[in-house]
Amino acid sequence: MFILPIHDVLTERKYETWTGARDSVAPDDIIASHIVDSEVDCSLKCVEEQSCVGYNYREKSYNDAPIVKSAIKYETKKAWILVARFSNADSEQWISDDSFWYDRVTPYGEENNLSSNTDMISAAFWELKGNEMKITRSDDSTHTALLQTTSNCLQGRTFRSKITSFGNFRNGSVWANNRCLGSCPVIYGGQYESIAGFEHHSCNSDIQNSGYIGFWCNWGRGDGAVMMIGGGGNDCGRADHGIGITEEDEAKFSSANGYDFGTDGYVNHNSSTYSLNLWVC
């Protein structure tokens, strides 16, 4: 019998359970092995082990034949991992410093404090491969998704790999002109309608419609967003709403007119009382 580990990371736990024969646990995943009299005893051993999330149970036949896999139950976990936080309560790291998106390989900020209202980037931003992303509010202890992608947005890549795959926009390079370079379909939830940057969630216009998050967006010679939430264009508040927003007369990184998230890259009415957490699964 083999016991599976749970990794020591900040997660929201979501479990997938199978019954029937499964492959044996990989050696790197085994945290304990026990000789037991029954599958029930095996499950109790897992319960006693704080870091156990599941187990393999195998029987040995009484005629001394090789061990036969009966694998009564195998359980593994799929978890949301916190990778970044965007805050307007401190210096605008995410819109003024392109290295946060492209190059930084040391964690920054309070990655162990989910309710912090300061910028943060964890190693998971460039190390964790996933399929979907979600955004939550830092002062929401339930971590309810305000926005969540639905169609394998990350395609098994890290978030950094996804966001930088559209081009190199370091050193003041303009990232787009009257378009978004990419997008993913999303669903909205929680109190999303009251969140800064989500005001155009139901709007449809020139460069994007309501049910999407866009990557590297711009409209006109004025504004842009690294991640634009909802519609964009003339009828949807242009493009500077979402995360990493700028009103620099071009879609580019700058410390002059921009915010880490919000509704408008120029007007100072973007929230600084809470921040937005970014998760990957």
Short mmCIF file of C-alpha atoms in Angstrom, two decimals:
data_model
loop_
_atom_site.label_atom_id
_atom_site.label_comp_id
_atom_site.label_asym_id
_atom_site.label_seq_id
_atom_site.Cartn_x
_atom_site.Cartn_y
_atom_site.Cartn_z
CA MET A 1 0.00 0.00 0.00
CA PHE A 2 1.30 3.43 -0.94
CA ILE A 3 0.24 6.81 0.42
CA LEU A 4 0.21 9.89 -1.80
CA PRO A 5 1.49 13.29 -0.65
CA ILE A 6 -0.10 16.68 -0.69
CA HIS A 7 2.37 19.38 -1.72
CA ASP A 8 3.12 22.27 0.64
CA VAL A 9 1.73 25.10 -1.48
CA LEU A 10 -1.05 27.64 -1.20
CA THR A 11 -3.96 25.86 -2.84
CA GLU A 12 -7.65 25.50 -3.01
CA ARG A 13 -8.12 21.74 -3.13
CA LYS A 14 -10.25 20.05 -5.74
CA TYR A 15 -10.17 16.27 -5.87
CA GLU A 16 -10.75 13.82 -8.67
CA THR A 17 -11.51 10.24 -7.59
CA TRP A 18 -11.42 7.00 -9.53
CA THR A 19 -12.29 3.43 -8.65
CA GLY A 20 -10.88 0.38 -10.35
CA ALA A 21 -7.36 -0.55 -11.35
CA ARG A 22 -4.84 2.25 -11.73
CA ASP A 23 -1.09 2.31 -12.20
CA SER A 24 1.10 2.17 -9.12
CA VAL A 25 2.14 5.39 -7.47
CA ALA A 26 5.32 6.93 -8.85
CA PRO A 27 8.28 6.52 -6.47
CA ASP A 28 8.65 10.29 -6.00
CA ASP A 29 5.04 10.51 -4.81
CA ILE A 30 5.22 7.84 -2.10
CA ILE A 31 5.40 9.21 1.44
CA ALA A 32 4.80 5.93 3.32
CA SER A 33 4.34 2.18 2.79
CA HIS A 34 2.60 -0.22 5.19
CA ILE A 35 1.75 -3.91 5.45
CA VAL A 36 -1.94 -4.08 6.39
CA ASP A 37 -4.68 -6.73 6.64
CA SER A 38 -7.30 -5.02 4.51
CA GLU A 39 -8.10 -2.07 2.28
CA VAL A 40 -9.91 -0.46 5.23
CA ASP A 41 -6.69 -0.52 7.26
CA CYS A 42 -4.94 1.11 4.33
CA SER A 43 -7.46 3.95 4.22
CA LEU A 44 -7.07 4.49 7.96
CA LYS A 45 -3.31 4.81 7.55
CA CYS A 46 -3.96 7.54 4.98
CA VAL A 47 -6.30 9.36 7.37
CA GLU A 48 -3.65 9.27 10.08
CA GLU A 49 -1.07 10.80 7.76
CA GLN A 50 -1.70 14.56 7.65
CA SER A 51 -0.20 15.00 4.19
CA CYS A 52 -2.00 12.06 2.57
CA VAL A 53 -4.61 12.70 -0.11
CA GLY A 54 -5.07 9.12 -1.37
CA TYR A 55 -3.59 5.69 -1.64
CA ASN A 56 -3.00 2.53 -3.69
CA TYR A 57 -3.93 -0.78 -2.08
CA ARG A 58 -2.44 -4.00 -3.44
CA GLU A 59 -2.93 -7.61 -2.36
CA LYS A 60 -0.43 -10.43 -2.41
CA SER A 61 -1.88 -13.79 -3.38
CA TYR A 62 -1.63 -16.62 -0.89
CA ASN A 63 0.25 -18.96 -3.30
CA ASP A 64 3.27 -16.64 -3.26
CA ALA A 65 2.66 -15.46 -6.79
CA PRO A 66 3.88 -11.95 -7.66
CA ILE A 67 1.99 -9.06 -6.14
CA VAL A 68 -1.26 -8.48 -7.99
CA LYS A 69 -2.51 -4.94 -8.29
CA SER A 70 -6.09 -4.58 -7.09
CA ALA A 71 -5.98 -0.80 -6.62
CA ILE A 72 -9.31 -0.42 -4.85
CA LYS A 73 -9.08 3.36 -4.87
CA TYR A 74 -6.73 5.95 -6.26
CA GLU A 75 -7.16 9.63 -5.55
CA THR A 76 -5.19 12.57 -6.77
CA LYS A 77 -5.67 16.30 -6.51
CA LYS A 78 -6.00 19.16 -8.91
CA ALA A 79 -5.47 22.47 -7.17
CA TRP A 80 -5.64 26.20 -7.72
CA ILE A 81 -2.21 27.70 -7.02
CA LEU A 82 -1.68 31.38 -6.24
CA VAL A 83 0.91 32.79 -8.66
CA ALA A 84 0.64 36.60 -8.50
CA ARG A 85 -1.07 39.60 -6.92
CA PHE A 86 -1.82 43.00 -8.45
CA SER A 87 -2.17 45.99 -6.10
CA ASN A 88 -2.57 49.74 -6.46
CA ALA A 89 -1.70 50.34 -2.81
CA ASP A 90 2.05 50.26 -3.48
CA SER A 91 4.25 51.18 -6.42
CA GLU A 92 2.84 50.00 -9.76
CA GLN A 93 5.29 47.14 -10.28
CA TRP A 94 3.24 45.29 -12.89
CA ILE A 95 2.72 48.20 -15.29
CA SER A 96 6.02 50.00 -14.75
CA ASP A 97 8.40 47.02 -14.66
CA ASP A 98 8.26 44.63 -17.62
CA SER A 99 10.65 42.25 -15.84
CA PHE A 100 7.80 41.07 -13.62
CA TRP A 101 6.13 39.57 -16.67
CA TYR A 102 9.25 38.47 -18.55
CA ASP A 103 12.38 38.01 -16.50
CA ARG A 104 12.07 37.96 -12.72
CA VAL A 105 13.11 34.59 -11.27
CA THR A 106 13.04 35.43 -7.56
CA PRO A 107 9.75 35.68 -5.64
CA TYR A 108 8.58 39.11 -4.56
CA GLY A 109 6.03 40.12 -1.94
CA GLU A 110 3.95 38.23 0.61
CA GLU A 111 3.19 35.01 -1.21
CA ASN A 112 2.03 33.29 2.00
CA ASN A 113 -0.52 35.99 2.83
CA LEU A 114 -3.54 35.60 0.56
CA SER A 115 -5.21 38.76 1.91
CA SER A 116 -2.21 41.07 1.48
CA ASN A 117 -2.80 44.30 -0.40
CA THR A 118 0.65 44.53 -1.97
CA ASP A 119 2.17 43.27 -5.20
CA MET A 120 3.40 39.69 -5.27
CA ILE A 121 4.90 37.20 -7.70
CA SER A 122 5.69 33.61 -6.70
CA ALA A 123 7.92 31.02 -8.33
CA ALA A 124 4.75 29.31 -9.55
CA PHE A 125 4.35 32.17 -12.04
CA TRP A 126 7.22 30.75 -14.10
CA GLU A 127 7.37 27.15 -12.85
CA LEU A 128 3.81 25.80 -12.55
CA LYS A 129 2.24 24.38 -15.71
CA GLY A 130 -1.53 24.53 -15.86
CA ASN A 131 -4.64 24.74 -17.99
CA GLU A 132 -6.84 27.48 -16.54
CA MET A 133 -6.52 30.75 -14.64
CA LYS A 134 -8.82 32.64 -12.30
CA ILE A 135 -8.88 36.03 -10.60
CA THR A 136 -10.09 36.61 -7.04
CA ARG A 137 -10.30 39.54 -4.67
CA SER A 138 -7.62 39.60 -1.95
CA ASP A 139 -10.06 40.38 0.86
CA ASP A 140 -12.37 37.47 -0.03
CA SER A 141 -11.50 34.59 2.29
CA THR A 142 -13.48 32.15 0.11
CA HIS A 143 -11.35 32.95 -2.96
CA THR A 144 -14.44 32.93 -5.17
CA ALA A 145 -13.54 33.38 -8.82
CA LEU A 146 -14.50 36.78 -10.19
CA LEU A 147 -13.34 35.52 -13.55
CA GLN A 148 -12.25 32.06 -14.65
CA THR A 149 -11.12 30.75 -18.03
CA THR A 150 -12.92 27.69 -19.34
CA SER A 151 -11.29 26.28 -22.46
CA ASN A 152 -7.73 25.18 -21.64
CA CYS A 153 -6.46 28.75 -21.83
CA LEU A 154 -2.90 27.99 -20.70
CA GLN A 155 -2.63 24.75 -22.72
CA GLY A 156 -0.37 23.06 -20.20
CA ARG A 157 2.09 25.96 -20.02
CA THR A 158 3.22 28.22 -17.19
CA PHE A 159 1.53 31.59 -16.93
CA ARG A 160 4.76 33.32 -17.92
CA SER A 161 5.06 31.10 -20.97
CA LYS A 162 1.51 31.98 -21.98
CA ILE A 163 1.74 35.73 -21.45
CA THR A 164 5.16 36.15 -23.08
CA SER A 165 4.35 33.95 -26.08
CA PHE A 166 2.77 36.93 -27.86
CA GLY A 167 6.02 38.87 -28.21
CA ASN A 168 8.81 40.84 -26.55
CA PHE A 169 7.44 44.13 -25.23
CA ARG A 170 10.33 45.08 -22.96
CA ASN A 171 11.94 48.53 -22.89
CA GLY A 172 8.92 50.53 -23.98
CA SER A 173 8.01 48.47 -27.05
CA VAL A 174 4.40 48.94 -28.20
CA TRP A 175 2.49 45.70 -27.94
CA ALA A 176 -0.57 46.23 -30.13
CA ASN A 177 -2.51 48.65 -32.30
CA ASN A 178 -6.32 48.50 -32.28
CA ARG A 179 -6.53 44.85 -31.29
CA CYS A 180 -5.82 42.20 -28.70
CA LEU A 181 -3.05 39.76 -29.54
CA GLY A 182 -4.92 36.87 -27.92
CA SER A 183 -7.90 36.01 -25.76
CA CYS A 184 -9.57 33.25 -23.75
CA PRO A 185 -13.28 32.70 -23.01
CA VAL A 186 -14.26 33.23 -19.38
CA ILE A 187 -17.14 32.93 -16.96
CA TYR A 188 -17.78 35.54 -14.27
CA GLY A 189 -18.74 34.98 -10.64
CA GLY A 190 -18.95 36.39 -7.14
CA GLN A 191 -19.13 40.17 -6.82
CA TYR A 192 -17.46 40.75 -10.17
CA GLU A 193 -19.77 43.60 -11.19
CA SER A 194 -18.42 45.79 -8.37
CA ILE A 195 -14.71 45.15 -9.04
CA ALA A 196 -12.46 47.80 -10.58
CA GLY A 197 -11.53 46.69 -14.09
CA PHE A 198 -14.65 44.58 -14.63
CA GLU A 199 -16.99 47.43 -15.62
CA HIS A 200 -17.11 46.36 -19.27
CA HIS A 201 -17.76 42.68 -18.61
CA SER A 202 -21.05 42.77 -20.55
CA CYS A 203 -19.94 45.10 -23.34
CA ASN A 204 -19.31 44.20 -27.00
CA SER A 205 -17.33 46.46 -29.31
CA ASP A 206 -14.48 46.75 -31.80
CA ILE A 207 -11.67 44.56 -30.46
CA GLN A 208 -13.31 42.14 -28.01
CA ASN A 209 -16.69 40.95 -26.76
CA SER A 210 -17.99 40.45 -23.25
CA GLY A 211 -17.16 36.82 -22.50
CA TYR A 212 -13.38 37.06 -22.87
CA ILE A 213 -10.18 38.13 -21.24
CA GLY A 214 -7.80 39.60 -23.79
CA PHE A 215 -4.01 39.61 -23.76
CA TRP A 216 -1.92 42.60 -24.85
CA CYS A 217 -4.78 44.87 -25.96
CA ASN A 218 -4.85 48.42 -27.36
CA TRP A 219 -7.41 50.80 -28.82
CA GLY A 220 -6.46 54.02 -30.58
CA ARG A 221 -3.41 56.11 -29.79
CA GLY A 222 -4.10 56.19 -26.12
CA ASP A 223 -4.44 53.19 -23.93
CA GLY A 224 -4.03 49.48 -23.43
CA ALA A 225 -3.98 46.56 -21.03
CA VAL A 226 -1.80 43.51 -20.57
CA MET A 227 -5.02 41.66 -19.69
CA MET A 228 -8.25 43.38 -20.72
CA ILE A 229 -11.45 42.14 -19.07
CA GLY A 230 -14.62 42.07 -21.17
CA GLY A 231 -15.31 44.19 -24.24
CA GLY A 232 -12.94 46.73 -25.74
CA GLY A 233 -13.13 49.54 -28.28
CA ASN A 234 -15.08 52.77 -28.77
CA ASP A 235 -18.25 51.49 -27.08
CA CYS A 236 -16.49 49.70 -24.23
CA GLY A 237 -14.24 52.27 -22.57
CA ARG A 238 -11.44 51.71 -25.09
CA ALA A 239 -8.85 49.21 -23.79
CA ASP A 240 -7.45 50.35 -20.44
CA HIS A 241 -9.55 48.21 -18.11
CA GLY A 242 -8.38 45.01 -16.47
CA ILE A 243 -4.87 44.18 -15.28
CA GLY A 244 -1.73 46.10 -16.23
CA ILE A 245 -3.51 49.14 -17.68
CA THR A 246 -1.83 52.13 -19.31
CA GLU A 247 -2.74 55.55 -20.73
CA GLU A 248 0.67 56.31 -22.15
CA ASP A 249 -0.56 57.33 -25.64
CA GLU A 250 0.65 53.87 -26.67
CA ALA A 251 0.20 50.36 -25.34
CA LYS A 252 3.49 50.02 -23.47
CA PHE A 253 4.99 49.73 -20.00
CA SER A 254 5.52 53.00 -18.17
CA SER A 255 5.53 54.42 -14.65
CA ALA A 256 3.78 57.64 -15.74
CA ASN A 257 0.12 56.93 -16.51
CA GLY A 258 -0.92 53.45 -15.49
CA TYR A 259 -2.16 51.13 -12.76
CA ASP A 260 -1.64 47.49 -11.86
CA PHE A 261 -5.40 46.97 -12.30
CA GLY A 262 -8.48 49.08 -12.67
CA THR A 263 -10.93 50.93 -14.89
CA ASP A 264 -8.89 53.71 -16.47
CA GLY A 265 -5.15 54.09 -16.89
CA TYR A 266 -5.23 57.87 -16.54
CA VAL A 267 -7.89 58.82 -14.00
CA ASN A 268 -7.04 58.15 -10.36
CA HIS A 269 -10.19 56.29 -9.35
CA ASN A 270 -8.85 52.76 -9.40
CA SER A 271 -9.21 50.83 -6.16
CA SER A 272 -6.37 50.71 -3.65
CA THR A 273 -8.38 49.12 -0.82
CA TYR A 274 -8.01 45.59 -2.16
CA SER A 275 -5.89 43.77 -4.71
CA LEU A 276 -6.49 41.02 -7.27
CA ASN A 277 -5.04 37.52 -6.85
CA LEU A 278 -4.15 35.43 -9.89
CA TRP A 279 -4.41 31.62 -9.64
CA VAL A 280 -3.48 28.80 -12.01
CA CYS A 281 -4.84 25.29 -12.11
#
